[in-house]
mmCIF file of C-alpha atoms and ligand atoms in Angstrom:
data_model
loop_
_atom_site.group_PDB
_atom_site.id
_atom_site.type_symbol
_atom_site.label_atom_id
_atom_site.label_comp_id
_atom_site.label_asym_id
_atom_site.label_seq_id
_atom_site.Cartn_x
_atom_site.Cartn_y
_atom_site.Cartn_z
ATOM 1 C CA MET A 1 0.000 0.000 0.000
ATOM 2 C CA VAL A 2 2.715 2.378 0.957
ATOM 3 C CA ARG A 3 4.590 1.699 -2.227
ATOM 4 C CA ARG A 4 1.569 2.787 -4.209
ATOM 5 C CA MET A 5 1.395 6.045 -2.320
ATOM 6 C CA LEU A 6 3.563 9.018 -2.730
ATOM 7 C CA TRP A 7 5.755 8.390 0.300
ATOM 8 C CA ARG A 8 6.911 11.969 0.412
ATOM 9 C CA VAL A 9 6.891 14.808 -2.048
ATOM 10 C CA LEU A 10 10.009 16.065 -0.393
ATOM 11 C CA ALA A 11 12.775 13.693 -1.312
ATOM 12 C CA LEU A 12 16.062 13.722 0.507
ATOM 13 C CA ALA A 13 18.824 11.428 -0.559
ATOM 14 C CA LEU A 14 22.303 10.593 0.601
ATOM 15 C CA PHE A 15 24.601 8.297 -1.298
ATOM 16 C CA ALA A 16 27.794 7.004 0.245
ATOM 17 C CA VAL A 17 30.433 7.249 -2.455
ATOM 18 C CA PRO A 18 33.985 6.449 -1.373
ATOM 19 C CA GLY A 19 36.941 7.833 -3.248
ATOM 20 C CA LEU A 20 35.532 11.094 -4.587
ATOM 21 C CA PRO A 21 37.811 14.136 -4.394
ATOM 22 C CA ALA A 22 37.644 16.175 -1.212
ATOM 23 C CA HIS A 23 36.284 19.263 -2.974
ATOM 24 C CA ALA A 24 32.978 17.535 -3.704
ATOM 25 C CA ALA A 25 31.349 18.964 -0.545
ATOM 26 C CA GLU A 26 28.431 20.281 -2.553
ATOM 27 C CA ALA A 27 24.731 19.578 -2.207
ATOM 28 C CA TYR A 28 22.336 19.661 -5.139
ATOM 29 C CA GLN A 29 18.832 20.934 -4.606
ATOM 30 C CA VAL A 30 15.786 20.852 -6.864
ATOM 31 C CA SER A 31 13.354 23.739 -6.272
ATOM 32 C CA THR A 32 12.911 25.733 -3.070
ATOM 33 C CA ILE A 33 10.928 25.226 0.121
ATOM 34 C CA SER A 34 8.878 28.314 -0.795
ATOM 35 C CA SER A 35 7.812 26.714 -4.062
ATOM 36 C CA LEU A 36 7.005 23.375 -2.461
ATOM 37 C CA LEU A 37 4.891 24.906 0.291
ATOM 38 C CA ALA A 38 2.996 26.958 -2.280
ATOM 39 C CA GLY A 39 2.014 23.804 -4.172
ATOM 40 C CA GLY A 40 4.799 23.307 -6.704
ATOM 41 C CA TYR A 41 4.329 19.544 -6.968
ATOM 42 C CA ASP A 42 4.942 18.808 -10.627
ATOM 43 C CA GLY A 43 7.226 15.825 -10.821
ATOM 44 C CA THR A 44 6.068 13.780 -7.826
ATOM 45 C CA ILE A 45 7.547 10.315 -7.360
ATOM 46 C CA SER A 46 6.914 7.206 -5.276
ATOM 47 C CA ALA A 47 9.456 5.159 -3.282
ATOM 48 C CA HIS A 48 11.309 3.137 -5.863
ATOM 49 C CA LEU A 49 14.558 3.255 -7.753
ATOM 50 C CA VAL A 50 14.128 6.199 -10.071
ATOM 51 C CA ASP A 51 14.672 6.189 -13.782
ATOM 52 C CA PRO A 52 16.755 9.116 -15.074
ATOM 53 C CA SER A 53 13.658 10.380 -16.890
ATOM 54 C CA GLU A 54 11.580 10.745 -13.691
ATOM 55 C CA LEU A 55 11.014 14.119 -12.073
ATOM 56 C CA THR A 56 10.692 15.271 -8.477
ATOM 57 C CA PRO A 57 9.170 18.515 -7.146
ATOM 58 C CA PHE A 58 11.869 18.938 -4.515
ATOM 59 C CA ALA A 59 15.067 17.132 -3.647
ATOM 60 C CA VAL A 60 18.321 17.574 -1.813
ATOM 61 C CA VAL A 61 21.100 15.204 -2.815
ATOM 62 C CA VAL A 62 24.704 14.867 -1.744
ATOM 63 C CA LEU A 63 27.366 12.280 -2.487
ATOM 64 C CA LEU A 64 28.197 11.580 1.135
ATOM 65 C CA GLN A 65 31.863 11.530 2.042
ATOM 66 C CA SER A 66 31.546 11.258 5.774
ATOM 67 C CA GLN A 67 34.024 13.259 7.840
ATOM 68 C CA SER A 68 33.192 11.509 11.079
ATOM 69 C CA SER A 69 30.985 8.847 12.546
ATOM 70 C CA MET A 70 29.108 8.829 15.828
ATOM 71 C CA ALA A 71 27.621 5.911 17.704
ATOM 72 C CA VAL A 72 23.886 6.373 18.230
ATOM 73 C CA ALA A 73 22.692 5.090 21.580
ATOM 74 C CA ALA A 74 19.363 3.340 21.902
ATOM 75 C CA GLY A 75 16.409 5.162 23.436
ATOM 76 C CA GLN A 76 16.977 8.652 21.990
ATOM 77 C CA SER A 77 14.181 10.844 20.711
ATOM 78 C CA LEU A 78 14.408 12.780 17.442
ATOM 79 C CA GLU A 79 15.264 15.911 19.411
ATOM 80 C CA GLN A 80 17.967 14.100 21.397
ATOM 81 C CA LEU A 81 19.551 12.735 18.233
ATOM 82 C CA GLU A 82 19.507 16.237 16.720
ATOM 83 C CA ALA A 83 21.166 17.632 19.857
ATOM 84 C CA ALA A 84 23.861 14.931 19.743
ATOM 85 C CA LEU A 85 24.589 15.768 16.100
ATOM 86 C CA ASP A 86 24.583 19.498 16.924
ATOM 87 C CA ALA A 87 27.279 18.866 19.538
ATOM 88 C CA LEU A 88 29.702 17.636 16.850
ATOM 89 C CA PRO A 89 32.356 20.212 15.894
ATOM 90 C CA TYR A 90 30.872 21.456 12.605
ATOM 91 C CA SER A 91 29.949 24.957 11.513
ATOM 92 C CA ALA A 92 26.368 25.991 12.277
ATOM 93 C CA SER A 93 26.649 28.340 9.283
ATOM 94 C CA ARG A 94 27.041 25.520 6.776
ATOM 95 C CA ILE A 95 24.893 22.567 5.746
ATOM 96 C CA LEU A 96 25.373 19.348 7.726
ATOM 97 C CA ALA A 97 24.373 16.073 6.096
ATOM 98 C CA ALA A 98 23.715 13.019 8.253
ATOM 99 C CA ARG A 99 22.969 9.381 7.574
ATOM 100 C CA VAL A 100 22.020 7.067 10.431
ATOM 101 C CA ASP A 101 21.930 3.329 9.817
ATOM 102 C CA GLY A 102 20.596 1.029 12.469
ATOM 103 C CA ARG A 103 17.631 -0.430 14.198
ATOM 104 C CA PHE A 104 14.860 1.864 15.441
ATOM 105 C CA GLN A 105 12.634 1.019 18.389
ATOM 106 C CA ALA A 106 9.807 3.175 17.061
ATOM 107 C CA LEU A 107 9.224 5.646 14.254
ATOM 108 C CA ARG A 108 6.330 7.912 13.368
ATOM 109 C CA ILE A 109 6.509 8.786 9.689
ATOM 110 C CA ARG A 110 4.330 10.872 7.443
ATOM 111 C CA SER A 111 3.588 10.857 3.729
ATOM 112 C CA GLU A 112 1.077 12.444 1.401
ATOM 113 C CA PRO A 113 -0.857 10.962 -1.509
ATOM 114 C CA LYS A 114 0.009 12.023 -5.044
ATOM 115 C CA GLN A 115 -1.417 15.436 -5.904
ATOM 116 C CA ASN A 116 -3.182 16.530 -9.053
ATOM 117 C CA PRO A 117 -3.666 20.075 -10.372
ATOM 118 C CA PRO A 118 -4.941 22.517 -9.355
ATOM 119 C CA TYR A 119 -2.508 22.143 -6.470
ATOM 120 C CA ARG A 120 -3.283 23.272 -2.940
ATOM 121 C CA SER A 121 -0.591 24.517 -0.613
ATOM 122 C CA LEU A 122 1.412 21.872 1.215
ATOM 123 C CA VAL A 123 0.048 23.150 4.532
ATOM 124 C CA GLU A 124 -3.511 22.430 3.303
ATOM 125 C CA VAL A 125 -2.556 19.027 1.902
ATOM 126 C CA ILE A 126 -0.940 17.977 5.172
ATOM 127 C CA LYS A 127 -3.899 19.230 7.210
ATOM 128 C CA THR A 128 -6.361 17.054 5.329
ATOM 129 C CA GLN A 129 -4.436 14.285 3.599
ATOM 130 C CA GLN A 130 -1.296 13.388 5.505
ATOM 131 C CA VAL A 131 -0.940 9.688 6.208
ATOM 132 C CA VAL A 132 0.862 8.822 9.448
ATOM 133 C CA HIS A 133 2.339 5.394 10.125
ATOM 134 C CA THR A 134 3.930 4.089 13.300
ATOM 135 C CA LEU A 135 6.671 1.514 12.842
ATOM 136 C CA ASP A 136 8.026 -0.604 15.686
ATOM 137 C CA ASP A 137 11.419 -2.299 15.836
ATOM 138 C CA VAL A 138 12.467 -1.664 12.274
ATOM 139 C CA GLN A 139 15.845 -1.714 10.532
ATOM 140 C CA GLY A 140 16.580 1.150 8.205
ATOM 141 C CA THR A 141 18.234 4.438 7.400
ATOM 142 C CA LEU A 142 17.567 7.982 8.470
ATOM 143 C CA ILE A 143 18.714 10.614 6.027
ATOM 144 C CA GLY A 144 18.758 14.249 6.898
ATOM 145 C CA PHE A 145 20.135 17.707 6.495
ATOM 146 C CA ARG A 146 20.626 20.618 8.837
ATOM 147 C CA PHE A 147 20.410 23.902 6.940
ATOM 148 C CA PRO A 148 21.606 27.177 8.436
ATOM 149 C CA ALA A 149 19.121 29.962 9.154
ATOM 150 C CA ALA A 150 20.741 31.968 6.339
ATOM 151 C CA ALA A 151 19.341 29.436 3.834
ATOM 152 C CA SER A 152 15.784 29.600 5.156
ATOM 153 C CA SER A 153 14.345 31.072 1.947
ATOM 154 C CA VAL A 154 15.365 27.998 -0.023
ATOM 155 C CA ASN A 155 15.269 25.179 2.523
ATOM 156 C CA VAL A 156 14.201 24.382 6.068
ATOM 157 C CA ALA A 157 16.468 25.877 8.738
ATOM 158 C CA GLY A 158 17.477 23.219 11.231
ATOM 159 C CA TRP A 159 17.228 19.444 10.955
ATOM 160 C CA HIS A 160 14.926 17.561 8.613
ATOM 161 C CA PHE A 161 14.921 13.760 8.532
ATOM 162 C CA HIS A 162 13.390 11.148 6.295
ATOM 163 C CA PHE A 163 13.392 7.398 6.923
ATOM 164 C CA LEU A 164 13.623 4.458 4.541
ATOM 165 C CA SER A 165 13.280 0.894 5.830
ATOM 166 C CA ALA A 166 16.011 -1.599 4.949
ATOM 167 C CA ASP A 167 13.559 -3.550 2.789
ATOM 168 C CA LYS A 168 12.695 -0.280 0.967
ATOM 169 C CA THR A 169 8.956 -0.682 1.582
ATOM 170 C CA TRP A 170 8.382 1.985 4.242
ATOM 171 C CA GLY A 171 9.443 5.553 4.050
ATOM 172 C CA GLY A 172 8.485 9.066 4.935
ATOM 173 C CA HIS A 173 9.060 12.302 6.744
ATOM 174 C CA VAL A 174 10.057 11.633 10.369
ATOM 175 C CA LEU A 175 7.697 13.170 12.937
ATOM 176 C CA ALA A 176 9.013 11.345 15.997
ATOM 177 C CA MET A 177 11.129 8.331 16.858
ATOM 178 C CA THR A 178 13.006 6.316 19.451
ATOM 179 C CA THR A 179 16.385 5.084 18.302
ATOM 180 C CA GLY A 180 17.845 1.638 18.697
ATOM 181 C CA ASP A 181 21.573 1.080 18.309
ATOM 182 C CA GLY A 182 22.991 2.698 15.214
ATOM 183 C CA VAL A 183 25.788 4.667 13.617
ATOM 184 C CA ALA A 184 25.610 8.213 12.248
ATOM 185 C CA LEU A 185 27.829 9.440 9.424
ATOM 186 C CA VAL A 186 28.096 13.196 8.934
ATOM 187 C CA GLU A 187 29.591 15.620 6.446
ATOM 188 C CA GLU A 188 29.777 19.396 6.462
ATOM 189 C CA ILE A 189 28.667 20.887 3.134
ATOM 190 C CA SER A 190 29.977 24.280 2.040
ATOM 191 C CA ASP A 191 28.334 24.632 -1.374
ATOM 192 C CA LEU A 192 24.747 24.396 -2.586
ATOM 193 C CA ARG A 193 23.637 24.275 -6.206
ATOM 194 C CA ILE A 194 19.913 24.973 -6.762
ATOM 195 C CA SER A 195 17.738 24.345 -9.805
ATOM 196 C CA PHE A 196 15.052 27.018 -9.479
ATOM 197 C CA PRO A 197 11.587 26.199 -10.854
ATOM 198 C CA ALA A 198 10.375 28.384 -13.724
ATOM 199 C CA ILE A 199 7.151 29.151 -11.885
ATOM 200 C CA ALA A 200 7.564 30.093 -8.243
ATOM 201 C CA PRO A 201 5.687 32.058 -5.582
ATOM 202 C CA ALA A 202 6.499 35.737 -5.250
ATOM 203 C CA SER A 203 7.138 35.461 -1.525
ATOM 204 C CA THR A 204 9.180 33.197 0.693
ATOM 205 C CA ALA A 205 7.634 30.559 2.949
ATOM 206 C CA SER A 206 6.535 31.828 6.350
ATOM 207 C CA ALA A 207 7.983 30.368 9.537
ATOM 208 C CA GLU A 208 4.455 29.316 10.548
ATOM 209 C CA SER A 209 3.838 27.381 7.343
ATOM 210 C CA ILE A 210 7.202 25.637 7.609
ATOM 211 C CA LYS A 211 6.442 24.592 11.185
ATOM 212 C CA ALA A 212 2.983 23.369 10.150
ATOM 213 C CA VAL A 213 4.592 21.159 7.534
ATOM 214 C CA GLU A 214 7.688 20.039 9.420
ATOM 215 C CA ARG A 215 6.281 19.171 12.842
ATOM 216 C CA PRO A 216 2.514 19.274 12.507
ATOM 217 C CA ALA A 217 0.239 18.368 15.365
ATOM 218 C CA VAL A 218 -0.935 14.781 14.898
ATOM 219 C CA LYS A 219 -4.532 14.028 15.743
ATOM 220 C CA PRO A 220 -5.063 11.342 18.415
ATOM 221 C CA GLY A 221 -5.504 7.936 16.859
ATOM 222 C CA GLU A 222 -3.429 8.677 13.773
HETATM 223 ZN ZN1 ZN B 301 10.280 15.889 5.049
#
């Protein structure tokens, strides 16, 4: 069922590629958070290996060359994991990419169904159509980026994590979690290359709309 759904219009991806030159600390981004929140969904994808011809409305991709690794202790919340990563000696003014592989005691993930024109704003879509799943004791990978406040017109300031299960059947935007034992790989990113959409909103995304999308209140029973 999940594979038939759009598991997340906001795709984040990290690929571990050993042996690339050290100057490759660049992230590639498709579109902006302002565009996505305003309903710029053309190019949505589902969770599967993508063909080069497929499009996505938003993506951040980096060829991960980890600069350090950190053991992830079991029993940490999303906020505690973020704080542990924040304590690593990297610049808060640059992008930090993180990949956490391991077992997770519990995860609460969110996705949205595929959208058709005319598009509503992402805040409206999430209010009425977000699908929340709770996973228990699952092996998989967290992928995430921490963007600096200076980049808040094009991406989300602070941490943003997505999860993909090891069997590639479950995935989504992470709302909450409890870690099991795992390992985090991190890399500081100095450069960002953005492909701007041809049609974009005239204004930037508001802090309120970003919060409503990133950490929305979940109704009891969901
Ligand atoms: Zn997300």
